[in-house]
Amino acid sequence: MGVLLIGPEADLQVKAVTRELEKRGVETALWDASSWPGDVPATVRHVGDQTSVSVADTEEIPAEYHTIYLRQLGFDARYPEFESELDERPLSVINQIREYRGLLLSAVKRLQDEGVRVINPPEAMSIHDLKPWQLSTLSAAGVPVPETCSTNDPDEVRTFANRVEDVIYKPVTGGGHAHRLEKDDLEDERLTRLANSPVQFQERIDGDDVRVFVVDGEAVAAARIVSDALDYRSVEHDVERIPLDSLDPEIERAACRAATQLELPFTGVDVIDGSDRFVVLEANPSPMFATFDELAGTRVADELAAFLADP
Ligand SMILES: Nc1ncnc2c1ncn2[C@@H]1O[C@H](COP(=O)(O)OP(=O)(O)OP(=O)(O)O)[C@@H](O)[C@H]1O
Ligand SMILES: [Mg+2]
């Protein structure tokens, strides 16, 4: 019995976990999320009261694989591979993506119903797009989060900016960079553009970006991102491992609590560690960790593989 991985073959996380599982002698298989749309077969069949799933060359999954590592199902219209086709025939591409997603997600959920453990479960994966809900769930559980207002209403933004001195804004669903809210941003002309799409406005917290990886309820690694930029991802940055015995125990507890509240057996929790307080920004349901392991010497792939390997 082994572990099935779902994600693009070239993904660094998929590669690192496969390597660590193989080191442990665990059998692995991959549903390469980059093979679809394409001619790699995927079928869910119902005959009488029996349902069976066969995808790529994996059959008999419940018998052969006790666990799935769901790194990435794919089928997101924002991926660059869909760009040119989206220009030409947007509606049919969006429908095709939906159809593939519906089939493959059904396959994963069917396997889950049959007792295959899925890390992270599909329901938990979807919270990545629900950042306002994440923040409300975390704050209700006593995890400190920044003051935030997610809105498409210019008046709400002005009220927020009057009350909170230093404000950043970023997408509600992630995937963009955080920017400082400037005076010009509060002009009518600029704020009316909120009608196109709501935005997350948030109190800026001055401090270090810290990432805490949690596996099965326990912190297994932590790192500090070394950068002077507001959003470290916009520039080259370095990462430094924080040995777990020198991680602030309050931060460790908050990260574990975030993982539990959001029902994430595996997560990377983003924290800003300021001089007088810390806040949790989000818990990522499919965090990237390969670069942390490489640059900071953390051993997240190893810890995750140990968890996946043990049914
Ligand atoms: N309130 C804030 N104060 C200061 N810096 C922030 C704040 N919010 C975000 N940042 C900076 O931007 C980075 C990204 O923010 P965050 O993780 O909240 O959302 P996101 O990364 O856009 O979402 P995703 O990871 O899903 O793409 C943070 O790691 C931090 O460097
Ligand atoms: Mg983030």
Short mmCIF file of C-alpha atoms and ligand atoms in Angstrom, two decimals:
data_model
loop_
_atom_site.label_atom_id
_atom_site.label_comp_id
_atom_site.label_asym_id
_atom_site.label_seq_id
_atom_site.Cartn_x
_atom_site.Cartn_y
_atom_site.Cartn_z
CA MET A 1 0.00 0.00 0.00
CA GLY A 2 1.39 3.35 -0.99
CA VAL A 3 0.74 7.03 -1.58
CA LEU A 4 -0.84 8.62 -4.63
CA LEU A 5 0.26 12.16 -5.47
CA ILE A 6 -1.88 14.59 -7.44
CA GLY A 7 -0.14 17.58 -8.97
CA PRO A 8 2.00 18.65 -11.90
CA GLU A 9 4.98 16.35 -12.43
CA ALA A 10 7.32 19.36 -12.57
CA ASP A 11 6.09 20.79 -9.25
CA LEU A 12 8.98 21.00 -6.77
CA GLN A 13 6.79 19.90 -3.84
CA VAL A 14 5.59 16.83 -5.72
CA LYS A 15 9.18 15.94 -6.61
CA ALA A 16 10.48 16.43 -3.06
CA VAL A 17 7.73 14.39 -1.40
CA THR A 18 8.06 11.60 -3.98
CA ARG A 19 11.79 11.45 -3.25
CA GLU A 20 11.25 11.31 0.51
CA LEU A 21 8.54 8.65 0.20
CA GLU A 22 10.74 6.54 -2.04
CA LYS A 23 13.60 6.85 0.45
CA ARG A 24 11.26 5.26 2.97
CA GLY A 25 10.45 2.43 0.55
CA VAL A 26 6.86 3.67 0.05
CA GLU A 27 5.28 2.94 -3.31
CA THR A 28 4.11 6.10 -5.12
CA ALA A 29 2.02 6.97 -8.14
CA LEU A 30 1.24 10.32 -9.73
CA TRP A 31 -1.85 11.79 -11.36
CA ASP A 32 -0.07 14.45 -13.30
CA ALA A 33 -2.41 17.43 -13.17
CA SER A 34 -0.66 18.92 -16.19
CA SER A 35 -1.76 16.00 -18.43
CA TRP A 36 -5.30 17.35 -18.69
CA PRO A 37 -6.91 18.54 -20.91
CA GLY A 38 -5.31 15.78 -22.95
CA ASP A 39 -5.59 12.12 -23.79
CA VAL A 40 -4.66 10.68 -20.38
CA PRO A 41 -7.72 8.60 -19.43
CA ALA A 42 -9.89 9.44 -16.42
CA THR A 43 -13.06 7.48 -15.68
CA VAL A 44 -15.55 7.15 -12.83
CA ARG A 45 -18.05 4.34 -13.54
CA HIS A 46 -21.14 3.08 -11.76
CA VAL A 47 -22.35 -0.43 -12.46
CA GLY A 48 -25.20 -1.58 -10.28
CA ASP A 49 -24.30 -0.25 -6.86
CA GLN A 50 -20.56 -0.38 -7.52
CA THR A 51 -18.50 2.67 -8.34
CA SER A 52 -14.99 2.40 -9.64
CA VAL A 53 -12.40 4.97 -10.52
CA SER A 54 -9.54 4.66 -12.93
CA VAL A 55 -7.33 7.57 -13.76
CA ALA A 56 -4.12 7.53 -15.79
CA ASP A 57 -2.59 4.14 -15.05
CA THR A 58 -3.76 3.94 -11.44
CA GLU A 59 -6.51 1.38 -10.89
CA GLU A 60 -7.68 -0.29 -7.69
CA ILE A 61 -6.72 2.79 -5.75
CA PRO A 62 -8.30 1.96 -2.40
CA ALA A 63 -6.55 -1.40 -2.50
CA GLU A 64 -3.16 -0.04 -3.52
CA TYR A 65 -3.02 3.43 -2.03
CA HIS A 66 -4.05 4.37 1.50
CA THR A 67 -3.28 8.08 1.15
CA ILE A 68 -3.46 10.82 -1.46
CA TYR A 69 -1.27 13.92 -1.33
CA LEU A 70 -3.42 16.51 -3.10
CA ARG A 71 -0.88 19.13 -4.03
CA GLN A 72 -2.86 20.61 -6.91
CA LEU A 73 -5.82 19.35 -8.90
CA GLY A 74 -5.19 21.87 -11.69
CA PHE A 75 -7.98 23.27 -13.88
CA ASP A 76 -7.72 26.90 -12.97
CA ALA A 77 -8.57 29.29 -15.81
CA ARG A 78 -5.86 31.64 -14.52
CA TYR A 79 -3.06 29.22 -15.38
CA PRO A 80 -0.85 30.51 -18.18
CA GLU A 81 -1.35 27.36 -20.28
CA PHE A 82 -4.98 28.39 -20.92
CA GLU A 83 -4.21 31.98 -21.86
CA SER A 84 -4.19 31.81 -25.65
CA GLU A 85 -7.17 29.46 -25.86
CA LEU A 86 -9.08 31.71 -23.48
CA ASP A 87 -8.53 34.59 -25.87
CA GLU A 88 -10.00 32.60 -28.72
CA ARG A 89 -12.93 30.75 -27.14
CA PRO A 90 -13.38 31.80 -23.50
CA LEU A 91 -16.74 30.23 -22.76
CA SER A 92 -15.91 26.78 -24.06
CA VAL A 93 -12.52 26.73 -22.29
CA ILE A 94 -14.16 27.68 -18.99
CA ASN A 95 -16.72 24.92 -19.52
CA GLN A 96 -14.08 22.33 -20.37
CA ILE A 97 -12.13 23.22 -17.24
CA ARG A 98 -15.30 22.86 -15.19
CA GLU A 99 -16.07 19.46 -16.72
CA TYR A 100 -12.57 18.13 -16.00
CA ARG A 101 -12.65 19.51 -12.49
CA GLY A 102 -16.05 17.94 -11.88
CA LEU A 103 -14.83 14.52 -12.98
CA LEU A 104 -11.47 14.49 -11.21
CA LEU A 105 -12.76 16.02 -8.01
CA SER A 106 -15.54 13.42 -7.99
CA ALA A 107 -12.90 10.72 -8.38
CA VAL A 108 -10.94 12.09 -5.40
CA LYS A 109 -14.07 12.41 -3.24
CA ARG A 110 -15.18 8.90 -4.17
CA LEU A 111 -11.81 7.54 -3.02
CA GLN A 112 -12.13 9.55 0.16
CA ASP A 113 -15.55 7.95 0.77
CA GLU A 114 -13.91 4.56 0.37
CA GLY A 115 -11.49 5.35 3.16
CA VAL A 116 -8.52 6.80 1.33
CA ARG A 117 -7.02 9.63 3.38
CA VAL A 118 -6.65 12.83 1.35
CA ILE A 119 -4.12 15.45 2.50
CA ASN A 120 -5.49 18.05 2.35
CA PRO A 121 -9.12 17.10 1.82
CA PRO A 122 -10.79 18.87 -1.15
CA GLU A 123 -13.11 20.79 1.18
CA ALA A 124 -10.10 22.23 3.00
CA MET A 125 -8.31 23.10 -0.24
CA SER A 126 -11.09 25.50 -1.18
CA ILE A 127 -10.48 27.80 1.81
CA HIS A 128 -7.53 29.32 -0.02
CA ASP A 129 -10.00 31.54 -1.90
CA LEU A 130 -11.97 32.42 1.21
CA LYS A 131 -9.55 34.70 3.01
CA PRO A 132 -12.19 36.86 4.75
CA TRP A 133 -13.80 33.68 6.12
CA GLN A 134 -10.38 32.39 7.22
CA LEU A 135 -9.75 35.60 9.15
CA SER A 136 -13.15 35.49 10.85
CA THR A 137 -12.70 31.83 11.79
CA LEU A 138 -9.23 32.51 13.18
CA SER A 139 -10.21 35.56 15.19
CA ALA A 140 -13.24 33.73 16.62
CA ALA A 141 -10.79 31.06 17.81
CA GLY A 142 -8.61 33.62 19.56
CA VAL A 143 -5.87 33.70 16.92
CA PRO A 144 -4.67 37.30 16.45
CA VAL A 145 -5.35 38.67 12.95
CA PRO A 146 -4.94 42.18 11.52
CA GLU A 147 -7.91 44.53 11.30
CA THR A 148 -9.31 43.91 7.85
CA CYS A 149 -12.10 45.18 5.64
CA SER A 150 -12.90 43.26 2.44
CA THR A 151 -15.25 45.33 0.34
CA ASN A 152 -16.30 46.85 -2.97
CA ASP A 153 -17.75 49.93 -1.21
CA PRO A 154 -15.71 53.16 -1.46
CA ASP A 155 -17.30 54.55 1.73
CA GLU A 156 -16.22 51.52 3.72
CA VAL A 157 -12.65 52.02 2.51
CA ARG A 158 -12.65 55.69 3.51
CA THR A 159 -14.05 54.85 6.94
CA PHE A 160 -11.42 52.13 7.37
CA ALA A 161 -8.61 54.43 6.24
CA ASN A 162 -9.78 57.14 8.67
CA ARG A 163 -9.64 54.75 11.56
CA VAL A 164 -6.53 52.74 10.66
CA GLU A 165 -3.44 54.80 10.08
CA ASP A 166 -1.33 52.49 7.97
CA VAL A 167 -3.24 50.37 5.45
CA ILE A 168 -2.27 47.84 2.79
CA TYR A 169 -4.52 46.30 0.19
CA LYS A 170 -4.39 42.93 -1.55
CA PRO A 171 -6.69 40.50 -3.37
CA VAL A 172 -9.51 38.78 -1.48
CA THR A 173 -8.47 35.43 -2.95
CA GLY A 174 -4.69 35.88 -2.95
CA GLY A 175 -2.37 35.45 -5.85
CA GLY A 176 -1.44 39.14 -6.09
CA HIS A 177 0.91 41.42 -4.21
CA ALA A 178 0.17 43.60 -1.20
CA HIS A 179 0.51 47.38 -1.73
CA ARG A 180 0.51 50.34 0.61
CA LEU A 181 -2.75 52.39 0.46
CA GLU A 182 -1.72 55.94 -0.53
CA LYS A 183 -3.69 59.18 -0.38
CA ASP A 184 -4.30 59.10 -4.14
CA ASP A 185 -5.94 55.70 -3.79
CA LEU A 186 -8.75 57.38 -1.86
CA GLU A 187 -9.74 59.64 -4.77
CA ASP A 188 -13.25 59.00 -6.15
CA GLU A 189 -12.01 58.01 -9.58
CA ARG A 190 -9.80 55.30 -8.15
CA LEU A 191 -12.26 53.96 -5.59
CA THR A 192 -15.10 53.61 -8.13
CA ARG A 193 -12.95 50.89 -9.71
CA LEU A 194 -13.83 48.74 -6.72
CA ALA A 195 -17.06 48.03 -8.57
CA ASN A 196 -14.97 45.76 -10.81
CA SER A 197 -13.86 43.63 -7.92
CA PRO A 198 -13.79 43.74 -4.12
CA VAL A 199 -10.43 44.14 -2.42
CA GLN A 200 -9.03 43.27 0.99
CA PHE A 201 -7.87 46.32 2.98
CA GLN A 202 -5.81 45.55 6.02
CA GLU A 203 -3.96 47.23 8.84
CA ARG A 204 -0.25 47.12 7.97
CA ILE A 205 1.74 45.22 10.57
CA ASP A 206 5.41 46.07 10.75
CA GLY A 207 7.53 43.01 11.42
CA ASP A 208 9.19 39.90 10.08
CA ASP A 209 7.41 37.50 7.75
CA VAL A 210 7.45 34.12 9.44
CA ARG A 211 6.15 30.88 7.96
CA VAL A 212 5.27 28.01 10.30
CA PHE A 213 4.63 24.58 8.79
CA VAL A 214 2.21 22.40 10.71
CA VAL A 215 1.77 18.68 10.13
CA ASP A 216 -0.88 16.70 11.97
CA GLY A 217 -1.40 19.38 14.60
CA GLU A 218 2.28 20.01 15.34
CA ALA A 219 4.70 22.65 14.16
CA VAL A 220 7.45 20.83 12.23
CA ALA A 221 9.42 23.76 10.82
CA ALA A 222 9.59 27.54 10.82
CA ALA A 223 11.44 30.11 8.80
CA ARG A 224 11.87 33.85 8.62
CA ILE A 225 11.72 35.56 5.25
CA VAL A 226 14.43 38.15 4.96
CA SER A 227 13.32 41.11 2.85
CA ASP A 228 12.72 44.84 3.19
CA ALA A 229 9.86 44.90 0.67
CA LEU A 230 6.24 45.17 1.82
CA ASP A 231 5.41 41.94 0.01
CA TYR A 232 8.53 39.79 -0.05
CA ARG A 233 7.40 37.97 -3.17
CA SER A 234 7.94 41.07 -5.30
CA VAL A 235 11.71 40.94 -4.79
CA GLU A 236 14.55 38.45 -4.36
CA HIS A 237 14.50 37.26 -0.79
CA ASP A 238 16.29 34.92 1.50
CA VAL A 239 14.86 32.57 4.09
CA GLU A 240 16.36 31.63 7.43
CA ARG A 241 15.37 28.60 9.41
CA ILE A 242 14.03 29.29 12.91
CA PRO A 243 14.95 26.31 15.08
CA LEU A 244 11.72 25.14 16.71
CA ASP A 245 13.15 25.59 20.19
CA SER A 246 13.63 29.29 19.50
CA LEU A 247 10.23 29.86 17.87
CA ASP A 248 8.03 32.06 20.06
CA PRO A 249 5.73 29.52 21.78
CA GLU A 250 2.76 31.89 21.34
CA ILE A 251 3.32 31.90 17.58
CA GLU A 252 3.70 28.15 17.56
CA ARG A 253 0.43 27.74 19.47
CA ALA A 254 -1.39 30.19 17.18
CA ALA A 255 -0.16 28.36 14.06
CA CYS A 256 -1.29 24.99 15.43
CA ARG A 257 -4.62 26.44 16.44
CA ALA A 258 -5.07 27.92 12.95
CA ALA A 259 -4.40 24.49 11.42
CA THR A 260 -6.91 22.83 13.73
CA GLN A 261 -9.64 25.45 13.31
CA LEU A 262 -9.36 25.41 9.53
CA GLU A 263 -9.17 21.58 9.51
CA LEU A 264 -5.84 21.43 7.73
CA PRO A 265 -3.71 18.36 8.53
CA PHE A 266 -0.90 20.02 6.56
CA THR A 267 -0.44 23.77 6.25
CA GLY A 268 1.99 26.66 6.05
CA VAL A 269 0.83 29.47 8.30
CA ASP A 270 1.85 33.03 7.36
CA VAL A 271 2.63 35.17 10.38
CA ILE A 272 3.93 38.70 10.77
CA ASP A 273 6.06 38.90 13.89
CA GLY A 274 6.17 42.54 15.03
CA SER A 275 8.05 44.10 17.92
CA ASP A 276 5.07 44.18 20.29
CA ARG A 277 2.67 41.62 18.81
CA PHE A 278 2.23 39.09 16.03
CA VAL A 279 -0.65 38.38 13.67
CA VAL A 280 -1.61 35.42 11.52
CA LEU A 281 -2.36 36.38 7.89
CA GLU A 282 -3.54 33.05 6.57
CA ALA A 283 -3.06 29.31 6.59
CA ASN A 284 -2.23 27.93 3.14
CA PRO A 285 -3.96 24.63 2.35
CA SER A 286 -1.32 23.60 -0.20
CA PRO A 287 1.80 25.44 0.84
CA MET A 288 4.98 25.49 -1.17
CA PHE A 289 7.87 24.22 0.90
CA ALA A 290 10.55 22.91 -1.45
CA THR A 291 12.28 26.28 -1.68
CA PHE A 292 12.18 26.69 2.11
CA ASP A 293 13.81 23.27 2.50
CA GLU A 294 16.44 24.17 -0.06
CA LEU A 295 17.26 27.69 1.11
CA ALA A 296 16.69 27.44 4.84
CA GLY A 297 17.49 23.80 5.52
CA THR A 298 14.05 23.00 6.92
CA ARG A 299 12.88 19.42 6.44
CA VAL A 300 9.24 19.87 5.58
CA ALA A 301 9.25 17.33 2.73
CA ASP A 302 10.64 14.74 5.10
CA GLU A 303 8.09 15.50 7.85
CA LEU A 304 5.21 15.49 5.38
CA ALA A 305 6.40 12.23 3.80
CA ALA A 306 6.57 10.60 7.24
CA PHE A 307 2.96 11.65 7.86
CA LEU A 308 1.74 10.53 4.42
CA ALA A 309 3.56 7.21 4.66
CA ASP A 310 1.89 6.20 7.91
CA PRO A 311 -1.69 5.12 7.19
N1 LIG B 1 -1.31 43.36 6.84
C1 LIG B 1 -0.09 43.28 6.33
N2 LIG B 1 0.92 44.02 6.81
C2 LIG B 1 2.17 43.95 6.28
N3 LIG B 1 2.50 43.14 5.27
C3 LIG B 1 1.53 42.36 4.73
C4 LIG B 1 0.20 42.39 5.23
N4 LIG B 1 -0.55 41.52 4.50
C5 LIG B 1 0.29 40.99 3.60
N5 LIG B 1 1.54 41.46 3.73
C6 LIG B 1 2.72 41.05 2.92
O1 LIG B 1 2.28 40.40 1.73
C7 LIG B 1 2.56 38.97 1.78
C8 LIG B 1 1.39 38.17 1.22
O2 LIG B 1 0.21 38.36 1.97
P1 LIG B 1 -0.85 37.19 2.32
O3 LIG B 1 -0.13 35.93 2.62
O4 LIG B 1 -1.79 37.71 3.32
O5 LIG B 1 -1.78 37.03 1.05
P2 LIG B 1 -1.45 36.42 -0.34
O6 LIG B 1 -0.11 35.90 -0.18
O7 LIG B 1 -1.86 37.43 -1.34
O8 LIG B 1 -2.22 35.17 -0.63
P3 LIG B 1 -1.62 33.90 -1.39
O9 LIG B 1 -0.48 33.39 -0.59
O10 LIG B 1 -2.77 33.03 -1.35
O11 LIG B 1 -1.23 34.35 -2.76
C9 LIG B 1 2.84 38.70 3.26
O12 LIG B 1 3.64 37.59 3.45
C10 LIG B 1 3.51 40.00 3.69
O13 LIG B 1 4.84 40.04 3.25
MG MG B 2 0.32 34.13 1.48
#
